[in-house]
Amino acid sequence: MDKTVGILGGGQLGRMLAAAASLLNIDVVILDSGDHAPAKQILTPRRPETSHVDGSFTDPVKIRELAAKVDVLTVEIEHVEANVLEEVESSLPLGVHPRPSTIRIIQDKFVQKEHLRKAGSPVSEYLPVQPSAESISDVASKLGLPFMLKSRTLAYDGRGNFVIRDLSQVEEALSVLKDRPLYAEKWVPFFKEIAVVVVRSTTGEIVSYPAVETVHKDNICHLVFAPLRSRDPAVQTRARVAAEAAIKTFEGAGVFGVEMFLLSDGTIYLNEIAPRPHNSGHFTIEACETSQYENHLRAILSLPLGSTALKVPSAAMLNIIGASSNYQEILTLSQRALSIQGASVHLYGKSECRKGRKMGHITVVAPSDAELRRRLRPLLEILPGGSPSFETDLYAPIPPAIGYSHSHPLVGIIMGSDSDLPVMLPAARILDSFKIPYELSIVSAHRTPDRMVEYARSAASRGLKVVVAGAGGAAHLPGMVAAMTALPVIGVPVKGSTLDGVDSLHSIVQMPRGIPVATVAINNSTNAGLLAVRILTAGLPELVGTMENYMTKMENEVLAKVDKLEQVGWEVYEVKR
Amino acid sequence: MDKTVGILGGGQLGRMLAAAASLLNIDVVILDSGDHAPAKQILTPRRPETSHVDGSFTDPVKIRELAAKVDVLTVEIEHVEANVLEEVESSLPLGVHPRPSTIRIIQDKFVQKEHLRKAGSPVSEYLPVQPSAESISDVASKLGLPFMLKSRTLAYDGRGNFVIRDLSQVEEALSVLKDRPLYAEKWVPFFKEIAVVVVRSTTGEIVSYPAVETVHKDNICHLVFAPLRSRDPAVQTRARVAAEAAIKTFEGAGVFGVEMFLLSDGTIYLNEIAPRPHNSGHFTIEACETSQYENHLRAILSLPLGSTALKVPSAAMLNIIGASSNYQEILTLSQRALSIQGASVHLYGKSECRKGRKMGHITVVAPSDAELRRRLRPLLEILPGGSPSFETDLYAPIPPAIGYSHSHPLVGIIMGSDSDLPVMLPAARILDSFKIPYELSIVSAHRTPDRMVEYARSAASRGLKVVVAGAGGAAHLPGMVAAMTALPVIGVPVKGSTLDGVDSLHSIVQMPRGIPVATVAINNSTNAGLLAVRILTAGLPELVGTMENYMTKMENEVLAKVDKLEQVGWEVYEVKR
């Protein structure tokens, strides 16, 4: 792919772009200060003409020097000189991407908000504000307290943001944000922060990556979980649609990071847009069919966009952030990660460690959310600078004691009544023995129909893979749940006081064409648990071996009885019950 | 990870090692001729002391120069000077890996065979031979025709191999292999070529990657399929055990490629060992939790070995091999790959294209074998230099016409008798409509018990995820298959001429504790097909959406009937059957 890409900025995003470029033999020229910026450590220029440029990415002379060497210019940071980019745009064979006009809109957060609001994107309330106590008090009366006072420009990783909780803070806020143009945003009581990475081609084609949950700490991206799980099955799609719609309104190609707030009522507000690969998309390197970095290059070079599909069931990204100048803490965390299954370490080659500096990141992939959090936990326990244990417990909880529901279950065991519990417990025991995370509760089709609907409708989007439902008599629960989820539902006919369970069996098994229930024998929840494990082999192939071991053990138990029968004779053989 | 690794050889393997090193901030110094060897294009030296060395990797002076700059030496090619490596070994803080003694054994294929045979590894018959017609005739009488005449040294990608089919070829063989030390190998009528990449730590810890199928073309690695599928469920484990046992006998750390022959009776012969990352392990970059390249670095630096587990269900690697000096053919194939979902292109940055030269490779990942072959097919159709269509059809067949079994099925539909076919066909129709690859056949528990055992035992290792079994009367098939596979088995009770199908239903559903059968309604194979699709959602999450669409369509059909009933009135409403 004989093209040369120029990148303004030589940090970790440029570094990962360069790594992606190396796979496709794309030459990359970096503009940043010094010879050893993170991005300049990757890819040795193959020709003198493609040597890197030493200088500031805001220096017009250097930008022009870079432009003269490449086919297309792009950015890994939005705080660049849009004017100069506009000036060189027409001289470049493939232009500047995204367009300087887009960068100009995005780099002023107030202008960005205005743009999004006018384009019909959902944004929370915001107001212009002057850097004076009077103007800020005025805004406070309109937006209420607390509210966010934000710098319109040059703000990133929380720098340039100030939360005004009380008007007594105004002086402090003005001194922190001094000399910056400001605006104010209404406080959004978000339930989760979420993000979508969107790719836009030179012809305006738009694709997006799965929506993820982002966790910020001290205003810096701390953790990302992919995909976003939610009780509301529509949130994933709504987030992507909102992000794609917003990016449609900008000019030029490339990857855009769209940060959003998700409220507990399901409302989504766009927070900020980044016109470049985004921290919330680092996980795509290991977890998606095409990484955001490769897709950025494909987009700006008019190559076909790559698939954004996840290739693993669950992924997390943990930023490695300096706590001080002590690089040893970074190495300790990185080395611990080398012992974690599914963890990939990315160190950025930064020359010195500082508090709040992004030194690298760790991506963890896993076959399930539960396993992902289990792998993540030892890393959260040794973050540079330490971390309170409640945070570790929040994002990577210790699995519950036997007898309590897992927070990230793969299987849901439900029953119509607590009287079914003794019959259903063996299913739980089986899942315990196979170390499958599950939840167990009471959901009655007839007595809690709304709860049943909510349970069934949210099962897939919460991350469940199988539902086991037990019911007796006119046993409707398994079939009704199956009617409201796409997941496989296993039905356990519970034997009542009359009809010997045949009533439940026929109620569960004789489903009409279109909605299947996987029915097991009357009162045999052991087999329901085992069937759930077998079903999970489709997603967790290593369970095939575990199930084979279980079957061999069972065979050996019977064979032992064969021996015993031969040894003691059948007249004295005692049958255990 | 402040260590510096020296690599003898600057080709694509060194390039991919350097890319892996960049993630961990490991410095890499390459010894090879010229400034632009593929490996030297990756990673700009961060300090003058870690600049690359220009020279031959067989030049003792240059090897010593490299050794003086690094903590550990390793190789990306085995045709190096073991003597010089031995000489510098003790001066290096972390030594030479693998040990020079290992490289010396492996670089002489006859010595390698002797070593393996004495260590008890399975190798096919071989004999020493002198470069004379007499000696070769003598060997032919002992090994039979055809046999392989091989150069003991400096042989790779088939160079140095000659197949003697007739003694009249001896002169030609001697002129092709002239001046080389030779040996002869008995012809192995292999069923498949397979390979296992093994990692050995400095403390002798051994892990291996899943066994793969390799396909050679003109003696050069052409395709790799991971994981190896087989009717014999034990082959995967046996191949890994044999490969690990062989590597245990060598000294030093690193990755080893173990090439093997699999015979149709299940016999495995070790063919050749490479003391370095291997072409058969390229797929690990995208498809495994840790790549072979990162694991090589971890091994030689005494870091913890990474997980070798596959993180995707199915992967293939296609080498991009030059057909001539025409580089455009390479670009055409690479650009086509950018349009293929799940394909990742690796171009090696080689300065010129030549017939038989490895210019790059393409890894394809997919959620199933069938989808993998579908994605691979358009690439095989445009290989540089062209390719006969029978080869394309062999490795990436066109899906069969409706009514015939898929060659890479996810679901197996079986029935006890051809008389069950009308009842079971709706299951097939459902799978057709969901585009799920399946096979359909007759397997009778009572009339073909051996066939049933073979079918059930091989189901998982062939790549099936679900079995649907229909049977009537004393319906044993579903339960007996479930007893001999770890996969989920769906049972369809077929209604016979007496007892209304209740006999089959009870025979299928009332399984003893330990072996579950997912039973659906009598004669309702539609629901069996739908249940199979739901079960596959555990492995193919995108099916959740497809199943939801199916359910919405069904709902809309009923709602349309609601409207119609209201419009025409129930007295004239005609019920369709």
mmCIF file of C-alpha atoms in Angstrom, chain A residues 25-307:
data_model
loop_
_atom_site.group_PDB
_atom_site.id
_atom_site.type_symbol
_atom_site.label_atom_id
_atom_site.label_comp_id
_atom_site.label_asym_id
_atom_site.label_seq_id
_atom_site.Cartn_x
_atom_site.Cartn_y
_atom_site.Cartn_z
ATOM 1 C CA ASN A 25 3.589 -1.422 4.557
ATOM 2 C CA ILE A 26 2.215 2.089 4.850
ATOM 3 C CA ASP A 27 4.914 4.707 5.480
ATOM 4 C CA VAL A 28 4.254 7.039 8.376
ATOM 5 C CA VAL A 29 5.902 10.394 9.096
ATOM 6 C CA ILE A 30 5.444 11.781 12.583
ATOM 7 C CA LEU A 31 5.619 15.451 13.567
ATOM 8 C CA ASP A 32 6.502 15.915 17.219
ATOM 9 C CA SER A 33 9.367 17.225 19.316
ATOM 10 C CA GLY A 34 12.468 15.089 19.743
ATOM 11 C CA ASP A 35 13.681 11.903 18.119
ATOM 12 C CA HIS A 36 12.166 9.497 20.601
ATOM 13 C CA ALA A 37 8.504 10.425 20.893
ATOM 14 C CA PRO A 38 6.493 7.200 21.452
ATOM 15 C CA ALA A 39 5.246 7.135 17.860
ATOM 16 C CA LYS A 40 8.717 7.675 16.409
ATOM 17 C CA GLN A 41 9.993 4.496 18.063
ATOM 18 C CA ILE A 42 7.800 2.422 15.753
ATOM 19 C CA LEU A 43 8.656 2.051 12.059
ATOM 20 C CA THR A 44 12.087 3.062 10.851
ATOM 21 C CA PRO A 45 11.676 5.378 7.857
ATOM 22 C CA ARG A 46 12.390 3.280 4.758
ATOM 23 C CA ARG A 47 13.550 6.245 2.688
ATOM 24 C CA PRO A 48 15.184 9.565 3.630
ATOM 25 C CA GLU A 49 12.096 11.339 2.273
ATOM 26 C CA THR A 50 9.938 9.701 4.924
ATOM 27 C CA SER A 51 12.088 10.626 7.930
ATOM 28 C CA HIS A 52 10.196 12.018 10.901
ATOM 29 C CA VAL A 53 9.919 15.769 11.544
ATOM 30 C CA ASP A 54 11.287 17.270 14.733
ATOM 31 C CA GLY A 55 9.154 20.101 16.041
ATOM 32 C CA SER A 56 5.889 21.095 17.611
ATOM 33 C CA PHE A 57 2.696 19.853 15.985
ATOM 34 C CA THR A 58 1.377 23.397 16.399
ATOM 35 C CA ASP A 59 4.266 25.012 14.501
ATOM 36 C CA PRO A 60 3.026 26.179 11.069
ATOM 37 C CA VAL A 61 6.489 25.826 9.511
ATOM 38 C CA LYS A 62 6.796 22.240 10.692
ATOM 39 C CA ILE A 63 3.275 21.376 9.610
ATOM 40 C CA ARG A 64 4.110 22.637 6.122
ATOM 41 C CA GLU A 65 7.354 20.631 6.172
ATOM 42 C CA LEU A 66 5.389 17.505 7.107
ATOM 43 C CA ALA A 67 2.723 18.161 4.482
ATOM 44 C CA ALA A 68 5.380 18.310 1.769
ATOM 45 C CA LYS A 69 6.476 14.721 2.569
ATOM 46 C CA VAL A 70 3.182 12.854 2.641
ATOM 47 C CA ASP A 71 0.059 11.900 0.699
ATOM 48 C CA VAL A 72 -2.377 12.588 3.504
ATOM 49 C CA LEU A 73 -2.287 14.352 6.855
ATOM 50 C CA THR A 74 -4.095 13.234 9.978
ATOM 51 C CA VAL A 75 -3.956 13.996 13.691
ATOM 52 C CA GLU A 76 -3.605 12.031 16.879
ATOM 53 C CA ILE A 77 -4.546 15.107 18.926
ATOM 54 C CA GLU A 78 -7.143 17.783 18.150
ATOM 55 C CA HIS A 79 -5.222 20.727 19.621
ATOM 56 C CA VAL A 80 -3.554 21.601 16.342
ATOM 57 C CA GLU A 81 -3.575 24.598 14.026
ATOM 58 C CA ALA A 82 -6.671 24.171 11.902
ATOM 59 C CA ASN A 83 -5.742 27.243 9.876
ATOM 60 C CA VAL A 84 -2.458 25.772 8.727
ATOM 61 C CA LEU A 85 -4.135 22.451 7.938
ATOM 62 C CA GLU A 86 -6.670 24.315 5.841
ATOM 63 C CA GLU A 87 -3.855 26.079 4.021
ATOM 64 C CA VAL A 88 -2.024 22.836 3.091
ATOM 65 C CA GLU A 89 -5.165 20.770 2.483
ATOM 66 C CA SER A 90 -5.423 21.344 -1.257
ATOM 67 C CA SER A 91 -1.731 20.638 -1.833
ATOM 68 C CA LEU A 92 -1.990 17.102 -0.444
ATOM 69 C CA PRO A 93 -2.902 14.318 -2.905
ATOM 70 C CA LEU A 94 -5.325 12.789 -0.412
ATOM 71 C CA GLY A 95 -6.057 15.862 1.693
ATOM 72 C CA VAL A 96 -6.340 16.253 5.459
ATOM 73 C CA HIS A 97 -8.527 13.883 7.483
ATOM 74 C CA PRO A 98 -10.646 14.625 9.296
ATOM 75 C CA ARG A 99 -11.212 17.960 7.513
ATOM 76 C CA PRO A 100 -9.725 21.026 9.248
ATOM 77 C CA SER A 101 -13.271 22.395 9.499
ATOM 78 C CA THR A 102 -14.168 19.376 11.646
ATOM 79 C CA ILE A 103 -11.114 19.794 13.847
ATOM 80 C CA ARG A 104 -11.939 23.480 14.313
ATOM 81 C CA ILE A 105 -15.482 22.713 15.451
ATOM 82 C CA ILE A 106 -14.392 19.949 17.798
ATOM 83 C CA GLN A 107 -11.442 21.732 19.388
ATOM 84 C CA ASP A 108 -13.758 24.408 20.819
ATOM 85 C CA LYS A 109 -16.088 22.457 23.089
ATOM 86 C CA PHE A 110 -18.713 25.192 23.094
ATOM 87 C CA VAL A 111 -18.760 25.341 19.307
ATOM 88 C CA GLN A 112 -18.863 21.535 19.284
ATOM 89 C CA LYS A 113 -21.942 21.548 21.552
ATOM 90 C CA GLU A 114 -23.623 24.159 19.394
ATOM 91 C CA HIS A 115 -22.894 22.086 16.304
ATOM 92 C CA LEU A 116 -24.308 18.922 17.861
ATOM 93 C CA ARG A 117 -27.407 20.641 19.232
ATOM 94 C CA LYS A 118 -28.189 22.222 15.863
ATOM 95 C CA ALA A 119 -27.663 18.879 14.152
ATOM 96 C CA GLY A 120 -30.278 17.337 16.458
ATOM 97 C CA SER A 121 -27.917 15.254 18.580
ATOM 98 C CA PRO A 122 -28.958 14.790 22.210
ATOM 99 C CA VAL A 123 -26.807 17.067 24.392
ATOM 100 C CA SER A 124 -27.440 18.155 27.951
ATOM 101 C CA GLU A 125 -28.144 21.810 28.765
ATOM 102 C CA TYR A 126 -25.175 24.180 28.490
ATOM 103 C CA LEU A 127 -24.656 27.921 28.467
ATOM 104 C CA PRO A 128 -21.982 30.388 27.444
ATOM 105 C CA VAL A 129 -20.292 32.056 30.386
ATOM 106 C CA GLN A 130 -17.849 34.904 30.921
ATOM 107 C CA PRO A 131 -14.841 34.486 33.208
ATOM 108 C CA SER A 132 -16.422 36.614 35.928
ATOM 109 C CA ALA A 133 -18.059 35.829 39.246
ATOM 110 C CA GLU A 134 -21.160 37.636 38.104
ATOM 111 C CA SER A 135 -21.594 35.661 34.897
ATOM 112 C CA ILE A 136 -20.938 32.400 36.716
ATOM 113 C CA SER A 137 -23.523 33.198 39.393
ATOM 114 C CA ASP A 138 -25.997 33.987 36.680
ATOM 115 C CA VAL A 139 -25.355 30.624 35.011
ATOM 116 C CA ALA A 140 -25.676 28.867 38.372
ATOM 117 C CA SER A 141 -29.151 30.278 38.811
ATOM 118 C CA LYS A 142 -30.136 28.912 35.393
ATOM 119 C CA LEU A 143 -28.469 25.488 35.489
ATOM 120 C CA GLY A 144 -28.676 24.828 39.238
ATOM 121 C CA LEU A 145 -25.914 23.449 41.431
ATOM 122 C CA PRO A 146 -23.714 21.562 40.977
ATOM 123 C CA PHE A 147 -22.717 22.371 37.400
ATOM 124 C CA MET A 148 -19.587 21.993 35.300
ATOM 125 C CA LEU A 149 -17.449 24.958 34.412
ATOM 126 C CA LYS A 150 -15.349 23.975 31.410
ATOM 127 C CA SER A 151 -12.601 25.438 29.335
ATOM 128 C CA ARG A 152 -13.741 25.657 25.708
ATOM 129 C CA THR A 153 -10.276 24.844 24.390
ATOM 130 C CA LEU A 154 -7.124 22.809 25.099
ATOM 131 C CA ALA A 155 -8.926 20.597 27.585
ATOM 132 C CA TYR A 156 -8.253 16.894 27.884
ATOM 133 C CA ASP A 157 -8.107 14.171 30.530
ATOM 134 C CA GLY A 158 -10.202 16.370 32.830
ATOM 135 C CA ARG A 159 -7.811 19.307 32.639
ATOM 136 C CA GLY A 160 -9.941 22.362 32.026
ATOM 137 C CA ASN A 161 -12.978 21.036 33.941
ATOM 138 C CA PHE A 162 -14.161 22.352 37.314
ATOM 139 C CA VAL A 163 -17.218 21.185 39.219
ATOM 140 C CA ILE A 164 -18.953 24.103 40.931
ATOM 141 C CA ARG A 165 -20.841 22.650 43.867
ATOM 142 C CA ASP A 166 -21.157 25.924 45.748
ATOM 143 C CA LEU A 167 -20.780 29.512 44.613
ATOM 144 C CA SER A 168 -17.967 29.983 47.136
ATOM 145 C CA GLN A 169 -15.811 27.969 44.704
ATOM 146 C CA VAL A 170 -16.059 30.520 41.917
ATOM 147 C CA GLU A 171 -12.796 32.303 42.736
ATOM 148 C CA GLU A 172 -10.898 29.028 42.883
ATOM 149 C CA ALA A 173 -12.448 27.880 39.619
ATOM 150 C CA LEU A 174 -11.453 31.101 37.866
ATOM 151 C CA SER A 175 -7.889 30.816 39.088
ATOM 152 C CA VAL A 176 -7.639 27.163 37.969
ATOM 153 C CA LEU A 177 -9.184 27.871 34.566
ATOM 154 C CA LYS A 178 -7.551 31.300 34.247
ATOM 155 C CA ASP A 179 -7.313 33.023 30.875
ATOM 156 C CA ARG A 180 -9.363 30.335 29.159
ATOM 157 C CA PRO A 181 -12.582 30.889 27.253
ATOM 158 C CA LEU A 182 -15.260 29.122 29.300
ATOM 159 C CA TYR A 183 -18.733 27.652 29.096
ATOM 160 C CA ALA A 184 -20.991 25.870 31.576
ATOM 161 C CA GLU A 185 -22.762 22.521 31.446
ATOM 162 C CA LYS A 186 -25.691 21.342 33.507
ATOM 163 C CA TRP A 187 -24.723 18.523 35.859
ATOM 164 C CA VAL A 188 -25.735 15.169 34.339
ATOM 165 C CA PRO A 189 -26.555 12.564 37.002
ATOM 166 C CA PHE A 190 -25.386 9.744 34.778
ATOM 167 C CA PHE A 191 -25.816 6.066 35.558
ATOM 168 C CA LYS A 192 -22.895 5.021 33.360
ATOM 169 C CA GLU A 193 -20.445 6.663 31.013
ATOM 170 C CA ILE A 194 -20.420 4.971 27.648
ATOM 171 C CA ALA A 195 -18.560 5.466 24.375
ATOM 172 C CA VAL A 196 -18.757 4.463 20.740
ATOM 173 C CA VAL A 197 -15.885 4.606 18.262
ATOM 174 C CA VAL A 198 -17.197 5.560 14.826
ATOM 175 C CA VAL A 199 -15.370 5.222 11.511
ATOM 176 C CA ARG A 200 -16.202 7.450 8.578
ATOM 177 C CA SER A 201 -14.817 6.847 5.087
ATOM 178 C CA THR A 202 -13.867 9.485 2.531
ATOM 179 C CA THR A 203 -17.157 8.731 0.765
ATOM 180 C CA GLY A 204 -19.175 9.251 3.942
ATOM 181 C CA GLU A 205 -19.734 5.566 4.708
ATOM 182 C CA ILE A 206 -20.150 5.132 8.475
ATOM 183 C CA VAL A 207 -19.545 2.093 10.671
ATOM 184 C CA SER A 208 -19.268 1.899 14.433
ATOM 185 C CA TYR A 209 -17.738 -0.381 17.038
ATOM 186 C CA PRO A 210 -19.875 -1.918 19.791
ATOM 187 C CA ALA A 211 -20.783 0.547 22.548
ATOM 188 C CA VAL A 212 -18.609 0.156 25.648
ATOM 189 C CA GLU A 213 -18.771 1.191 29.273
ATOM 190 C CA THR A 214 -16.046 3.663 30.282
ATOM 191 C CA VAL A 215 -14.940 4.331 33.843
ATOM 192 C CA HIS A 216 -13.106 7.557 34.626
ATOM 193 C CA LYS A 217 -10.973 8.167 37.685
ATOM 194 C CA ASP A 218 -9.735 11.662 38.515
ATOM 195 C CA ASN A 219 -11.229 12.649 35.143
ATOM 196 C CA ILE A 220 -8.895 10.291 33.260
ATOM 197 C CA CYS A 221 -10.082 7.183 31.449
ATOM 198 C CA HIS A 222 -9.407 4.310 33.842
ATOM 199 C CA LEU A 223 -11.274 1.260 32.556
ATOM 200 C CA VAL A 224 -13.247 0.235 29.504
ATOM 201 C CA PHE A 225 -15.568 -2.767 29.356
ATOM 202 C CA ALA A 226 -16.694 -4.171 26.017
ATOM 203 C CA PRO A 227 -19.400 -4.779 25.096
ATOM 204 C CA LEU A 228 -21.693 -2.569 27.193
ATOM 205 C CA ARG A 229 -24.143 -4.758 29.159
ATOM 206 C CA SER A 230 -27.524 -3.367 30.067
ATOM 207 C CA ARG A 231 -30.935 -4.350 31.395
ATOM 208 C CA ASP A 232 -32.363 -2.334 28.525
ATOM 209 C CA PRO A 233 -31.795 -4.407 25.378
ATOM 210 C CA ALA A 234 -32.137 -1.314 23.163
ATOM 211 C CA VAL A 235 -29.321 0.737 24.718
ATOM 212 C CA GLN A 236 -26.524 -0.840 22.646
ATOM 213 C CA THR A 237 -28.255 0.015 19.391
ATOM 214 C CA ARG A 238 -29.421 3.457 20.521
ATOM 215 C CA ALA A 239 -25.904 4.434 21.569
ATOM 216 C CA ARG A 240 -24.441 3.406 18.220
ATOM 217 C CA VAL A 241 -27.187 5.129 16.261
ATOM 218 C CA ALA A 242 -26.698 8.365 18.229
ATOM 219 C CA ALA A 243 -22.929 8.267 17.767
ATOM 220 C CA GLU A 244 -23.161 7.510 14.057
ATOM 221 C CA ALA A 245 -25.727 10.257 13.531
ATOM 222 C CA ALA A 246 -23.436 12.783 15.230
ATOM 223 C CA ILE A 247 -20.415 11.814 13.123
ATOM 224 C CA LYS A 248 -22.469 12.034 9.922
ATOM 225 C CA THR A 249 -22.607 15.801 10.510
ATOM 226 C CA PHE A 250 -18.824 16.269 10.339
ATOM 227 C CA GLU A 251 -16.595 16.487 7.283
ATOM 228 C CA GLY A 252 -13.676 14.241 6.410
ATOM 229 C CA ALA A 253 -12.672 10.671 7.101
ATOM 230 C CA GLY A 254 -11.200 8.781 10.023
ATOM 231 C CA VAL A 255 -12.026 7.404 13.431
ATOM 232 C CA PHE A 256 -13.989 9.455 15.962
ATOM 233 C CA GLY A 257 -14.442 8.718 19.663
ATOM 234 C CA VAL A 258 -17.918 9.624 20.903
ATOM 235 C CA GLU A 259 -18.266 9.889 24.688
ATOM 236 C CA MET A 260 -21.771 9.727 26.090
ATOM 237 C CA PHE A 261 -23.713 9.715 29.344
ATOM 238 C CA LEU A 262 -26.297 7.001 29.974
ATOM 239 C CA LEU A 263 -28.953 7.976 32.498
ATOM 240 C CA SER A 264 -30.837 5.453 34.585
ATOM 241 C CA ASP A 265 -34.034 6.093 32.601
ATOM 242 C CA GLY A 266 -32.222 5.126 29.402
ATOM 243 C CA THR A 267 -31.637 8.685 28.156
ATOM 244 C CA ILE A 268 -28.369 9.135 26.278
ATOM 245 C CA TYR A 269 -26.543 12.485 26.100
ATOM 246 C CA LEU A 270 -23.534 13.087 23.899
ATOM 247 C CA ASN A 271 -20.714 14.431 26.015
ATOM 248 C CA GLU A 272 -17.653 14.967 23.830
ATOM 249 C CA ILE A 273 -16.291 13.948 20.475
ATOM 250 C CA ALA A 274 -12.646 13.294 19.620
ATOM 251 C CA PRO A 275 -11.691 13.515 15.908
ATOM 252 C CA ARG A 276 -9.145 10.663 16.134
ATOM 253 C CA PRO A 277 -8.602 7.173 17.559
ATOM 254 C CA HIS A 278 -9.809 7.138 21.144
ATOM 255 C CA ASN A 279 -8.738 5.664 24.453
ATOM 256 C CA SER A 280 -12.089 3.860 24.642
ATOM 257 C CA GLY A 281 -11.093 1.978 21.476
ATOM 258 C CA HIS A 282 -7.697 0.561 22.537
ATOM 259 C CA PHE A 283 -9.402 -2.777 23.227
ATOM 260 C CA THR A 284 -10.173 -3.139 19.510
ATOM 261 C CA ILE A 285 -6.546 -4.180 18.825
ATOM 262 C CA GLU A 286 -6.995 -7.537 20.537
ATOM 263 C CA ALA A 287 -10.776 -7.834 20.673
ATOM 264 C CA CYS A 288 -12.154 -6.795 17.275
ATOM 265 C CA GLU A 289 -11.802 -8.094 13.742
ATOM 266 C CA THR A 290 -10.140 -4.798 12.694
ATOM 267 C CA SER A 291 -8.588 -2.355 15.170
ATOM 268 C CA GLN A 292 -9.592 1.314 15.345
ATOM 269 C CA TYR A 293 -6.027 2.181 14.310
ATOM 270 C CA GLU A 294 -6.097 0.123 11.132
ATOM 271 C CA ASN A 295 -9.589 1.427 10.395
ATOM 272 C CA HIS A 296 -8.406 5.022 10.789
ATOM 273 C CA LEU A 297 -5.701 4.371 8.185
ATOM 274 C CA ARG A 298 -8.130 2.555 5.904
ATOM 275 C CA ALA A 299 -10.605 5.422 6.200
ATOM 276 C CA ILE A 300 -8.185 8.249 5.385
ATOM 277 C CA LEU A 301 -6.569 6.271 2.533
ATOM 278 C CA SER A 302 -9.924 5.418 0.910
ATOM 279 C CA LEU A 303 -9.342 1.717 1.490
ATOM 280 C CA PRO A 304 -12.319 -0.532 2.372
ATOM 281 C CA LEU A 305 -13.359 -0.143 6.021
ATOM 282 C CA GLY A 306 -12.705 -3.221 8.159
ATOM 283 C CA SER A 307 -15.162 -5.172 10.266
#
